[in-house]
Coordinates of C-alpha atoms and ligand atoms in Angstrom, one line a residue:
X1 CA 183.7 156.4 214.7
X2 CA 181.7 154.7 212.1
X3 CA 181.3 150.4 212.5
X4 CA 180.0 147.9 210.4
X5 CA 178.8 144.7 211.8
X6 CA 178.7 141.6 210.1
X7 CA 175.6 139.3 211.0
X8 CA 172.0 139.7 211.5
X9 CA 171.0 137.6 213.9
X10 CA 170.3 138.4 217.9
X11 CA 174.2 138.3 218.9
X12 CA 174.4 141.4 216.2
X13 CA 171.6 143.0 217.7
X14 CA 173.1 143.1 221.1
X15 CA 176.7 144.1 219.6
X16 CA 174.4 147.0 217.9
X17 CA 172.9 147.5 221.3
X18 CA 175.8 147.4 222.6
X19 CA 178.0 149.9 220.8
X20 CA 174.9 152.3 220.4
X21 CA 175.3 153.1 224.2
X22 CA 178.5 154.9 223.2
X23 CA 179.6 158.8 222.9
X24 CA 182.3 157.3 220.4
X25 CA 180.2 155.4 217.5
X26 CA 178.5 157.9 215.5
X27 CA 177.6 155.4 212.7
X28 CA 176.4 151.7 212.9
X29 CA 176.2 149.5 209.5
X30 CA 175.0 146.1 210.1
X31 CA 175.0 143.4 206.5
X32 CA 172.6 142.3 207.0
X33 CA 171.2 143.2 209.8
X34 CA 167.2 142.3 210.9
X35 CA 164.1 144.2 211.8
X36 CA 165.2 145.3 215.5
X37 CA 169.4 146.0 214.6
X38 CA 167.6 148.8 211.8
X39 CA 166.5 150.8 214.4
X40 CA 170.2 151.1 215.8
X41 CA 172.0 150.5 212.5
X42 CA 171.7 151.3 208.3
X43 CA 171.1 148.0 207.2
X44 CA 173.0 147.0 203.8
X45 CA 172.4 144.3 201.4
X46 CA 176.0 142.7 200.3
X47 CA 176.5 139.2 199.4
X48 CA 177.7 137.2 202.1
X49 CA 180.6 135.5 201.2
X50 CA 181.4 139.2 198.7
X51 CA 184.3 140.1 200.9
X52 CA 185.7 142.4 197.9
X53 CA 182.4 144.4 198.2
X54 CA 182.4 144.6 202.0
X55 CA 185.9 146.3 201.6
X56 CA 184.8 148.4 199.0
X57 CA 182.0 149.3 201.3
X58 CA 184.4 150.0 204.3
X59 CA 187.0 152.3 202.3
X60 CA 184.0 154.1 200.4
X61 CA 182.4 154.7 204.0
X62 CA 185.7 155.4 205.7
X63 CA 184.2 152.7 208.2
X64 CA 187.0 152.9 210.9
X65 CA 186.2 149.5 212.5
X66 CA 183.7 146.1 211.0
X67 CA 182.6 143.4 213.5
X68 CA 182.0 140.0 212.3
X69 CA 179.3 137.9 214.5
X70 CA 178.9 134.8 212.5
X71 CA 181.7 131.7 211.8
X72 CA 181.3 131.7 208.5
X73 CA 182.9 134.6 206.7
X74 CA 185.7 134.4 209.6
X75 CA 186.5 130.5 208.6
X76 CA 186.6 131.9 204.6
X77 CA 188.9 134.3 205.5
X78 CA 187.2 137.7 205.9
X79 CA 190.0 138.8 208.4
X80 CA 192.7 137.8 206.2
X81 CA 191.4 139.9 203.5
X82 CA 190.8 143.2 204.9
X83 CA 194.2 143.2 207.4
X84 CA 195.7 142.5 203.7
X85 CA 194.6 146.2 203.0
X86 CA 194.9 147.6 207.1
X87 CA 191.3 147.4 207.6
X88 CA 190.7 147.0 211.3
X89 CA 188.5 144.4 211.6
X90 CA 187.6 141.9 214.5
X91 CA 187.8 138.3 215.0
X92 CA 190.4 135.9 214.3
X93 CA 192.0 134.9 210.9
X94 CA 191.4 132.1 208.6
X95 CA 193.7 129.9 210.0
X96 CA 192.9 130.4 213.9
X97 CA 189.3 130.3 213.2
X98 CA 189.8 126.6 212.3
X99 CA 189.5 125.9 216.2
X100 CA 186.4 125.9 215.0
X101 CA 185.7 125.2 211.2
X102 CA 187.6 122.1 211.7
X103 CA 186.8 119.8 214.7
X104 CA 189.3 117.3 213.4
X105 CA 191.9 120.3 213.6
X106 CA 190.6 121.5 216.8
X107 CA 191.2 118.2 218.6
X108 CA 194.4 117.2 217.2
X109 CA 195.2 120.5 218.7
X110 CA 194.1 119.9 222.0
X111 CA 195.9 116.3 221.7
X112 CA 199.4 118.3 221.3
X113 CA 198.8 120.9 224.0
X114 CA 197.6 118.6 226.2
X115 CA 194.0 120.7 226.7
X116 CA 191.4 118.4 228.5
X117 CA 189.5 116.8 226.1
X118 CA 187.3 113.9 225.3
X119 CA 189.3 110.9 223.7
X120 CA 188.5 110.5 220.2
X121 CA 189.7 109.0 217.1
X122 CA 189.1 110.2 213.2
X123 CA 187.9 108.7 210.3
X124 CA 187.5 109.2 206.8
X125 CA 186.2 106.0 205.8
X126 CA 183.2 104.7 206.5
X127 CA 183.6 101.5 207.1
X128 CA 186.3 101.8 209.8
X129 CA 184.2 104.6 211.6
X130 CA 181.5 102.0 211.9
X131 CA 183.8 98.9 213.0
X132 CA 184.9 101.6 215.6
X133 CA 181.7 102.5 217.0
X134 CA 180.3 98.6 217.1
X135 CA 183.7 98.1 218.9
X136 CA 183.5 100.6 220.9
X137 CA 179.3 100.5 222.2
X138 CA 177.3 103.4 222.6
X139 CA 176.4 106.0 223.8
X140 CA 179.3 107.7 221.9
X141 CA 179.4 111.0 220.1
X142 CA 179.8 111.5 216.3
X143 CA 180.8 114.8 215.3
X144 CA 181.2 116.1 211.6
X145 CA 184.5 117.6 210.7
X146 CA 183.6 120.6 209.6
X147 CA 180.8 123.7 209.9
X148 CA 176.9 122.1 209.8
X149 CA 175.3 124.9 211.5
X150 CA 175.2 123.3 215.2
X151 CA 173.9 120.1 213.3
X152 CA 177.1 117.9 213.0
X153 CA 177.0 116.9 216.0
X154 CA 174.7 113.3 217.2
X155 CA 174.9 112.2 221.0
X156 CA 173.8 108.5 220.2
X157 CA 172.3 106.8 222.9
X158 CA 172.6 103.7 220.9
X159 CA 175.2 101.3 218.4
X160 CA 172.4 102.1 215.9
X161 CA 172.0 105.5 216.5
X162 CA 175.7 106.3 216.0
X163 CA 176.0 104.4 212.6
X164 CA 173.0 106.3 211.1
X165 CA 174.7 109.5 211.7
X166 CA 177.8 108.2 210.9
X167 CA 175.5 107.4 207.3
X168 CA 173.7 110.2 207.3
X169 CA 177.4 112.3 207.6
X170 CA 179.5 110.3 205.4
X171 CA 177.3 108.1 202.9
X172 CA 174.4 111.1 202.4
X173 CA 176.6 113.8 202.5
X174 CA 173.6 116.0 204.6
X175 CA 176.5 118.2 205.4
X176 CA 178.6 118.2 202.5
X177 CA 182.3 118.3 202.3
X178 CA 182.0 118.7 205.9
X179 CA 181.4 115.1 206.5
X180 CA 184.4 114.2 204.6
X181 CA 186.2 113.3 208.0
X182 CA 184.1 112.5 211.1
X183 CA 185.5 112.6 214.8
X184 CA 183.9 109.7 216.8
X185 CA 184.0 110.6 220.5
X186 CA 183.5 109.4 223.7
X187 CA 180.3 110.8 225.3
X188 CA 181.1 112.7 228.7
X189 CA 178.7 113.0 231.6
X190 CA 178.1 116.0 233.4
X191 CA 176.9 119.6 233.4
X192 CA 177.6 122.4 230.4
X193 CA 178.7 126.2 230.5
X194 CA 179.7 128.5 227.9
X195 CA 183.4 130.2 228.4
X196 CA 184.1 133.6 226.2
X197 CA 187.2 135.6 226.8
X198 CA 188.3 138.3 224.9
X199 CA 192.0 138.5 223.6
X200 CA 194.3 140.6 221.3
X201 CA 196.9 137.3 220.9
X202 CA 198.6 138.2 224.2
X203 CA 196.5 139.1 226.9
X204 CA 193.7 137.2 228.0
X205 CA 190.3 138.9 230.0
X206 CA 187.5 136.5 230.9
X207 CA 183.7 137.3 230.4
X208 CA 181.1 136.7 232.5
X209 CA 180.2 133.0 232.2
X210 CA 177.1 131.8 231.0
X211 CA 174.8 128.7 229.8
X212 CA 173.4 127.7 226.8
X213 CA 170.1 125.6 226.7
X214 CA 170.6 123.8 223.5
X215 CA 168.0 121.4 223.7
X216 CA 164.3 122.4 222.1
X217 CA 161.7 121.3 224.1
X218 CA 161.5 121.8 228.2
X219 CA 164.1 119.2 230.2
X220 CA 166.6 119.2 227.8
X221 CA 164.4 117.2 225.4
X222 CA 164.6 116.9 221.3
X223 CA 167.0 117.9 219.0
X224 CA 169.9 120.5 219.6
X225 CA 169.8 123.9 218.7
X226 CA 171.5 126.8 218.1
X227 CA 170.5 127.9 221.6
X228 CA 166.7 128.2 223.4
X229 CA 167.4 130.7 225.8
X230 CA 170.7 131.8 228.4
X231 CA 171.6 133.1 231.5
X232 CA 174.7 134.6 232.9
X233 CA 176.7 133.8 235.4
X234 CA 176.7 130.1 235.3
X235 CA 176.7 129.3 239.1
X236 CA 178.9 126.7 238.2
X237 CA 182.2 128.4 237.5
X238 CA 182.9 129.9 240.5
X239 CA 185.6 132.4 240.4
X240 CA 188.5 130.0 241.6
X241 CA 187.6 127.3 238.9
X242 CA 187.7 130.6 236.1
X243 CA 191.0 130.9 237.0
X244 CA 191.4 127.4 236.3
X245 CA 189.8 126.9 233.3
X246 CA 191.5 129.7 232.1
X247 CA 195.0 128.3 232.8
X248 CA 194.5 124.6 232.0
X249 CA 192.0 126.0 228.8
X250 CA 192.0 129.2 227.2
X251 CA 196.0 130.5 228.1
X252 CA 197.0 126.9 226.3
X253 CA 194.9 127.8 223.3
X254 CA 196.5 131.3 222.9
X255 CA 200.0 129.8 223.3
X256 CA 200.0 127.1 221.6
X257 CA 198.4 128.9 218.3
X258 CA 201.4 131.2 218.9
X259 CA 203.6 128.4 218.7
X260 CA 202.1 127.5 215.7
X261 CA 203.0 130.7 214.2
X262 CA 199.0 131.7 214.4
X263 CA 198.2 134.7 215.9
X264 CA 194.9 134.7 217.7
X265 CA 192.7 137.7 218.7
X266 CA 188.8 138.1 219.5
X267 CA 187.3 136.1 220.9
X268 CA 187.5 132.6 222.3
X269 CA 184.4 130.5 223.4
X270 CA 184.9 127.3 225.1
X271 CA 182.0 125.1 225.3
X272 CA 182.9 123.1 228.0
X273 CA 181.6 120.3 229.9
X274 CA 181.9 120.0 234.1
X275 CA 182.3 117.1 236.4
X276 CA 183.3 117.0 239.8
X277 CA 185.3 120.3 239.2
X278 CA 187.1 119.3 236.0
X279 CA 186.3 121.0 232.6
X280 CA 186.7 119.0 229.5
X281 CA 186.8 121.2 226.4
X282 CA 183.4 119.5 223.8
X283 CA 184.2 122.7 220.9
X284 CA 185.7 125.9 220.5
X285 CA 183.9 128.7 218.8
X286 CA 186.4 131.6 217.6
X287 CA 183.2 134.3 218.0
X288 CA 180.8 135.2 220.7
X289 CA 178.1 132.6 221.5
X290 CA 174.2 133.1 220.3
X291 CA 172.3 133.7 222.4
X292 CA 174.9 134.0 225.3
X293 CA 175.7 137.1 223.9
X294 CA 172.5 138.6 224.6
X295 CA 172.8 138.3 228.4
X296 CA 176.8 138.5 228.6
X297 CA 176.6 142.2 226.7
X298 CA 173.4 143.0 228.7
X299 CA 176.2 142.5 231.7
X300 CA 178.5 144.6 230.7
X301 CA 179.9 147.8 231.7
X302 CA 182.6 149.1 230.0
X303 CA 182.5 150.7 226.0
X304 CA 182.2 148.0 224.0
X305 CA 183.8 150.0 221.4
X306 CA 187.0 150.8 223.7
X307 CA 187.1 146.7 224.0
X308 CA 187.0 146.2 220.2
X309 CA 189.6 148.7 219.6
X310 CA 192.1 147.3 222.1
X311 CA 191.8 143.8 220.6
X312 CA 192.5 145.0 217.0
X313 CA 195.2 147.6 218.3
X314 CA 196.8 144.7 220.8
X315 CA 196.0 147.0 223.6
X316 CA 194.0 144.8 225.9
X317 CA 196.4 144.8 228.9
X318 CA 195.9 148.6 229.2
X319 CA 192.1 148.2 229.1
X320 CA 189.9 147.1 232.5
X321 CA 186.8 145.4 231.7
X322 CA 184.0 146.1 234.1
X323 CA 180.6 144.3 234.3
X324 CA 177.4 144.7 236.3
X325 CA 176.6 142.4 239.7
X326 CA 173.1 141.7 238.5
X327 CA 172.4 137.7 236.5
X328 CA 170.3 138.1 232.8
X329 CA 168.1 135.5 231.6
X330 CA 167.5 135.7 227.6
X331 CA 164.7 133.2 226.1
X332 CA 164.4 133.0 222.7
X333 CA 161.2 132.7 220.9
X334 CA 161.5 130.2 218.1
X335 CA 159.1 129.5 215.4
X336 CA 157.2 126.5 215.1
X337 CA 158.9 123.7 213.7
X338 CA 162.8 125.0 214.6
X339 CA 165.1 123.3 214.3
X340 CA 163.4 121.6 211.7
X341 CA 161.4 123.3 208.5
X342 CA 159.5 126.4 209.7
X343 CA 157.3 129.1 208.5
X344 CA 158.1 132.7 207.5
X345 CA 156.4 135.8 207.6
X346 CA 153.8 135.8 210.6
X347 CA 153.4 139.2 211.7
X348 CA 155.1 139.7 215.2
X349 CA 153.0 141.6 218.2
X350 CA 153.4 143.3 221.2
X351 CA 157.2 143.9 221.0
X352 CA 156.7 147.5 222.3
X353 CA 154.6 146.5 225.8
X354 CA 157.4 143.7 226.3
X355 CA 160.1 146.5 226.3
X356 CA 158.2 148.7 228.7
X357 CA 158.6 145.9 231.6
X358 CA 162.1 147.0 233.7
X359 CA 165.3 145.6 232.8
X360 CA 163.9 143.8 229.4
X361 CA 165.1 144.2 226.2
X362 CA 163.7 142.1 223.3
X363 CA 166.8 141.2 220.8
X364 CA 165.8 140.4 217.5
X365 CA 167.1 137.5 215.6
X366 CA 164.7 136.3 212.8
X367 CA 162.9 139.4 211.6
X368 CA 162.0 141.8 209.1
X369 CA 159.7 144.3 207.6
X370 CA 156.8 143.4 205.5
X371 CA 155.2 146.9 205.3
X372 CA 154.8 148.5 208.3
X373 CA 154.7 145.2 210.6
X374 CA 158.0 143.2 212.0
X375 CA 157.2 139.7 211.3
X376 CA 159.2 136.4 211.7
X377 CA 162.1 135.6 209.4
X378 CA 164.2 132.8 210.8
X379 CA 164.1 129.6 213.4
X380 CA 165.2 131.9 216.6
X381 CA 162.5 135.1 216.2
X382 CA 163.5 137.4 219.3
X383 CA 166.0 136.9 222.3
X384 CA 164.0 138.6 225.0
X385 CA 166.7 139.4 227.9
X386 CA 166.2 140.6 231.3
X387 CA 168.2 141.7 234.2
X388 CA 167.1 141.5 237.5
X389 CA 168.8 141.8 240.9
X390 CA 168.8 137.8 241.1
X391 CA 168.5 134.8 238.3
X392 CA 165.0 134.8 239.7
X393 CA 164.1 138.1 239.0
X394 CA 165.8 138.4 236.3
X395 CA 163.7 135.0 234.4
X396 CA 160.4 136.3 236.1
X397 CA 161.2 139.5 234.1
X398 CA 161.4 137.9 231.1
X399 CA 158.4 135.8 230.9
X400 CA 156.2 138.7 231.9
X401 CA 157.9 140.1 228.6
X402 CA 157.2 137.1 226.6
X403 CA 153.7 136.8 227.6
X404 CA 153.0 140.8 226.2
X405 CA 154.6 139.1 222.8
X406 CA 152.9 136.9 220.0
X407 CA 153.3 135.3 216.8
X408 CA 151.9 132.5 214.9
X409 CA 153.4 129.0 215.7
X410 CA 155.4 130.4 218.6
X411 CA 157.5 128.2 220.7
X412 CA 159.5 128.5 223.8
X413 CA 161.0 126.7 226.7
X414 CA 159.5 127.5 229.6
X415 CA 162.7 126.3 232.4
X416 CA 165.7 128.7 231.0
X417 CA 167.5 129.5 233.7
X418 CA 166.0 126.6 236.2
X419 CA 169.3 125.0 236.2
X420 CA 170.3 127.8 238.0
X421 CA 168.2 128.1 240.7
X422 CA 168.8 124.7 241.8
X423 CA 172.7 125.9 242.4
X424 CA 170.9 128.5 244.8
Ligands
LIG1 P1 179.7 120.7 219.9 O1 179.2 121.4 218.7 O2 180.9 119.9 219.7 O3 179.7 121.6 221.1 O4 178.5 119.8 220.3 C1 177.2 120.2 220.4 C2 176.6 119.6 221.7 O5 176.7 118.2 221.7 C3 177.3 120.0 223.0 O6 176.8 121.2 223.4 C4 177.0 118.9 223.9 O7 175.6 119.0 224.4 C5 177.0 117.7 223.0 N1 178.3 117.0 223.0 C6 179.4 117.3 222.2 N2 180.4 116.5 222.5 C7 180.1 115.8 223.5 C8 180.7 114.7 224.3 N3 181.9 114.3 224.0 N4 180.0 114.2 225.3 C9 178.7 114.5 225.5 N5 178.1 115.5 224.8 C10 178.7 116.1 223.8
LIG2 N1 175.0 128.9 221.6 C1 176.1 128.2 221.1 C2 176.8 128.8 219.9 O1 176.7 130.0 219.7 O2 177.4 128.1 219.2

């Protein structure tokens, strides 16, 4: 079978990775792809947001299956367009992908089918937002409505804090028409995971859990991120409060978008927060996490192709997913300055010693050819992922990698996966 994957960041790598490990692909396209997924993959240069060309692509290729990574082209309707023409393609359409594209949506959604959520109210003027938030004291969380790549959101510790981002959404438009609406939120206490499942519309089947570290610096310090580094399982969601989550959480969400008339199949990521054994939902994403995907696939047993195919074909309930006993710890090598402004083009070293250590394998994210040398092309550089019989092993594995590796400006945290040792 031939596959094209949409993306190019370190969540398309391990999909490539992924799908490479099996008798059935004899073809990977990726659009567009990075320095690492071209030696699994023939990289192709299409226009993002070209959907028309994509298709051409597929049908010229007789590509039998395409893959989208990324929120984007799935909240502008990439689905919608090739299911119009029988294209099998995964993810979920334009309209269920609004779980995430829309927070305002998402919410009011959650409000109806009673999911366990954080109260909230939404605005679209200014002014009341602000009376709201002085009324209501910090800290407090203000969310924009719609897609700011993971930058919408501001945890404000303080009255004043909250109104500047409620400014800096609504009066500077920083995220555009995405800050037309905010969400103004009450800030919950406790500890975070990362929930995926996959599922054709119908049948529901749970991933390994995993958690993010969204901070940058060490200690959960400085601004959020896309994601520093992640490790799977999350000792927190023991196996009895998976089967809650997934009844109070992720069955809800499939049947209520039914109800709704919305048919939704992929994949469903809860970010969730924990206390004392309750999970309220903080977003949904309506695609696989980055970088939780890096150590969830590195977990995983069964074809990854044979999972794709049974959520397009509504075949899940035949299929039994399998995954292996051993934790993975991914840490991702950022460049200097990430989140914020950041270089380009430093040449990257070492990635061929880092893969030699056992049970590594170094995703990239932000890369590219100049010549003959891979160098840096993006905030997040290189996921490097280990398994190892325990957390443990699994981080120690990883560092040793990280320390073969080297770039200009590079950053990393230095606790991923420390969170979960203290659970042992
Ligand atoms: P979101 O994109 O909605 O997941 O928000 C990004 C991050 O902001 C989350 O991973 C949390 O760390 C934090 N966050 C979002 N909503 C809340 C909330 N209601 N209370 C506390 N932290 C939150
Ligand atoms: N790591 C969080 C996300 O993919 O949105």
């Amino acid at each position: 079978m031939k596959v094209l994957i949409v993306g190019g960041g370190g969540r398309e790598h391990a999909i490539a990775w992924k799908l490479s490990q099996s008798q059935k692909v004899d073809k990977i396209y990726c659009t567009p792809g990075n320095a690492g997924i071209a030696e699994l993959a023939e990289c192709i240069e299409v226009a993002p947001d070209d959907f028309g060309a994509l298709l051409d692509f597929v049908k010229y290729e007789w590509v039998d299956l395409t893959i989208v990574g990324p929120e984007d082209p799935l909240s502008k309707g990439i689905v919608d367009v090739f299911e119009k023409e029988d294209r099998r393609i995964l993810g979920p359409t334009k309209a269920a992908a609004m779980l995430e594209s829309s927070k305002v949506f998402a919410k009011d959604f959650m409000r109806r089918y009673r999911i366990p959520t954080a109260e909230y109210k939404v605005f679209s003027s200014y002014i009341h937002a602000e009376d709201h938030v002085r009324m209501m004291g910090a800290p407090i969380v203000i969310k924009a409505d719609g897609l700011a790549a993971g930058k919408g959101v501001i945890v404000a510790s303080t009255v004043d804090e909250a109104i500047s981002a409620l400014r800096l959404i609504m009066k500077d438009r920083a995220f555009g028409d995405a800050g037309d609406r905010v969400v103004v939120e009450k800030c919950l206490l406790g500890e975070e995971a990362s929930f995926m499942v996959f599922t054709d519309g119908e049948t529901i089947v749970p991933m390994v859990s995993s958690q993010d570290h969204k901070r940058v610096f060490d200690g959960d310090a400085g601004p959020n991120t896309g994601g520093m580094g992640a490790y799977s399982p999350a000792p927190i969601i023991t196996p009895e409060f998976e089967k809650e989550i997934i009844d109070t959480i992720m069955r809800p969400v499939i049947e209520g978008m039914k109800s709704d008339g919305i048919k939704y199949k992929g994949i469903l990521y809860a970010g969730l927060m924990i206390n004392n054994n309750k999970a309220s939902v903080l977003e949904f994403n309506c695609r696989l996490g980055d970088p939780e995907t890096q150590p969830v696939l590195s977990r995983l047993s069964t074809d990854l192709l044979d999972i794709c195919l049974a959520l397009t074909d509504g075949k899940l309930a035949e299929l039994e997913v399998q995954w292996k006993p051993e934790p993975a710890v991914c840490v991702v090598l950022a460049s200097k300055g990430y989140p914020g402004k950041y270089a380009k083009g430093d040449i990257i070293e070492g990635l061929e010693a880092a893969k030699k250590i056992e049970g590594v394998t170094v995703f990239h994210a932000g890369t590219s050819f100049s010549g003959s040398n891979i160098v840096t092309n993006g905030g997040r550089v290189l996921g490097v992922t280990a398994l190892g019989d325990d957390i443990r092993s699994a981080k120690v594995r990883a560092y040793e990698a990280i320390e073969k590796i080297h770039f200009n400006g590079m950053h990393y945290r230095k606790d991923i996966a420390d969170r979960a040792l203290t659970h042992s």
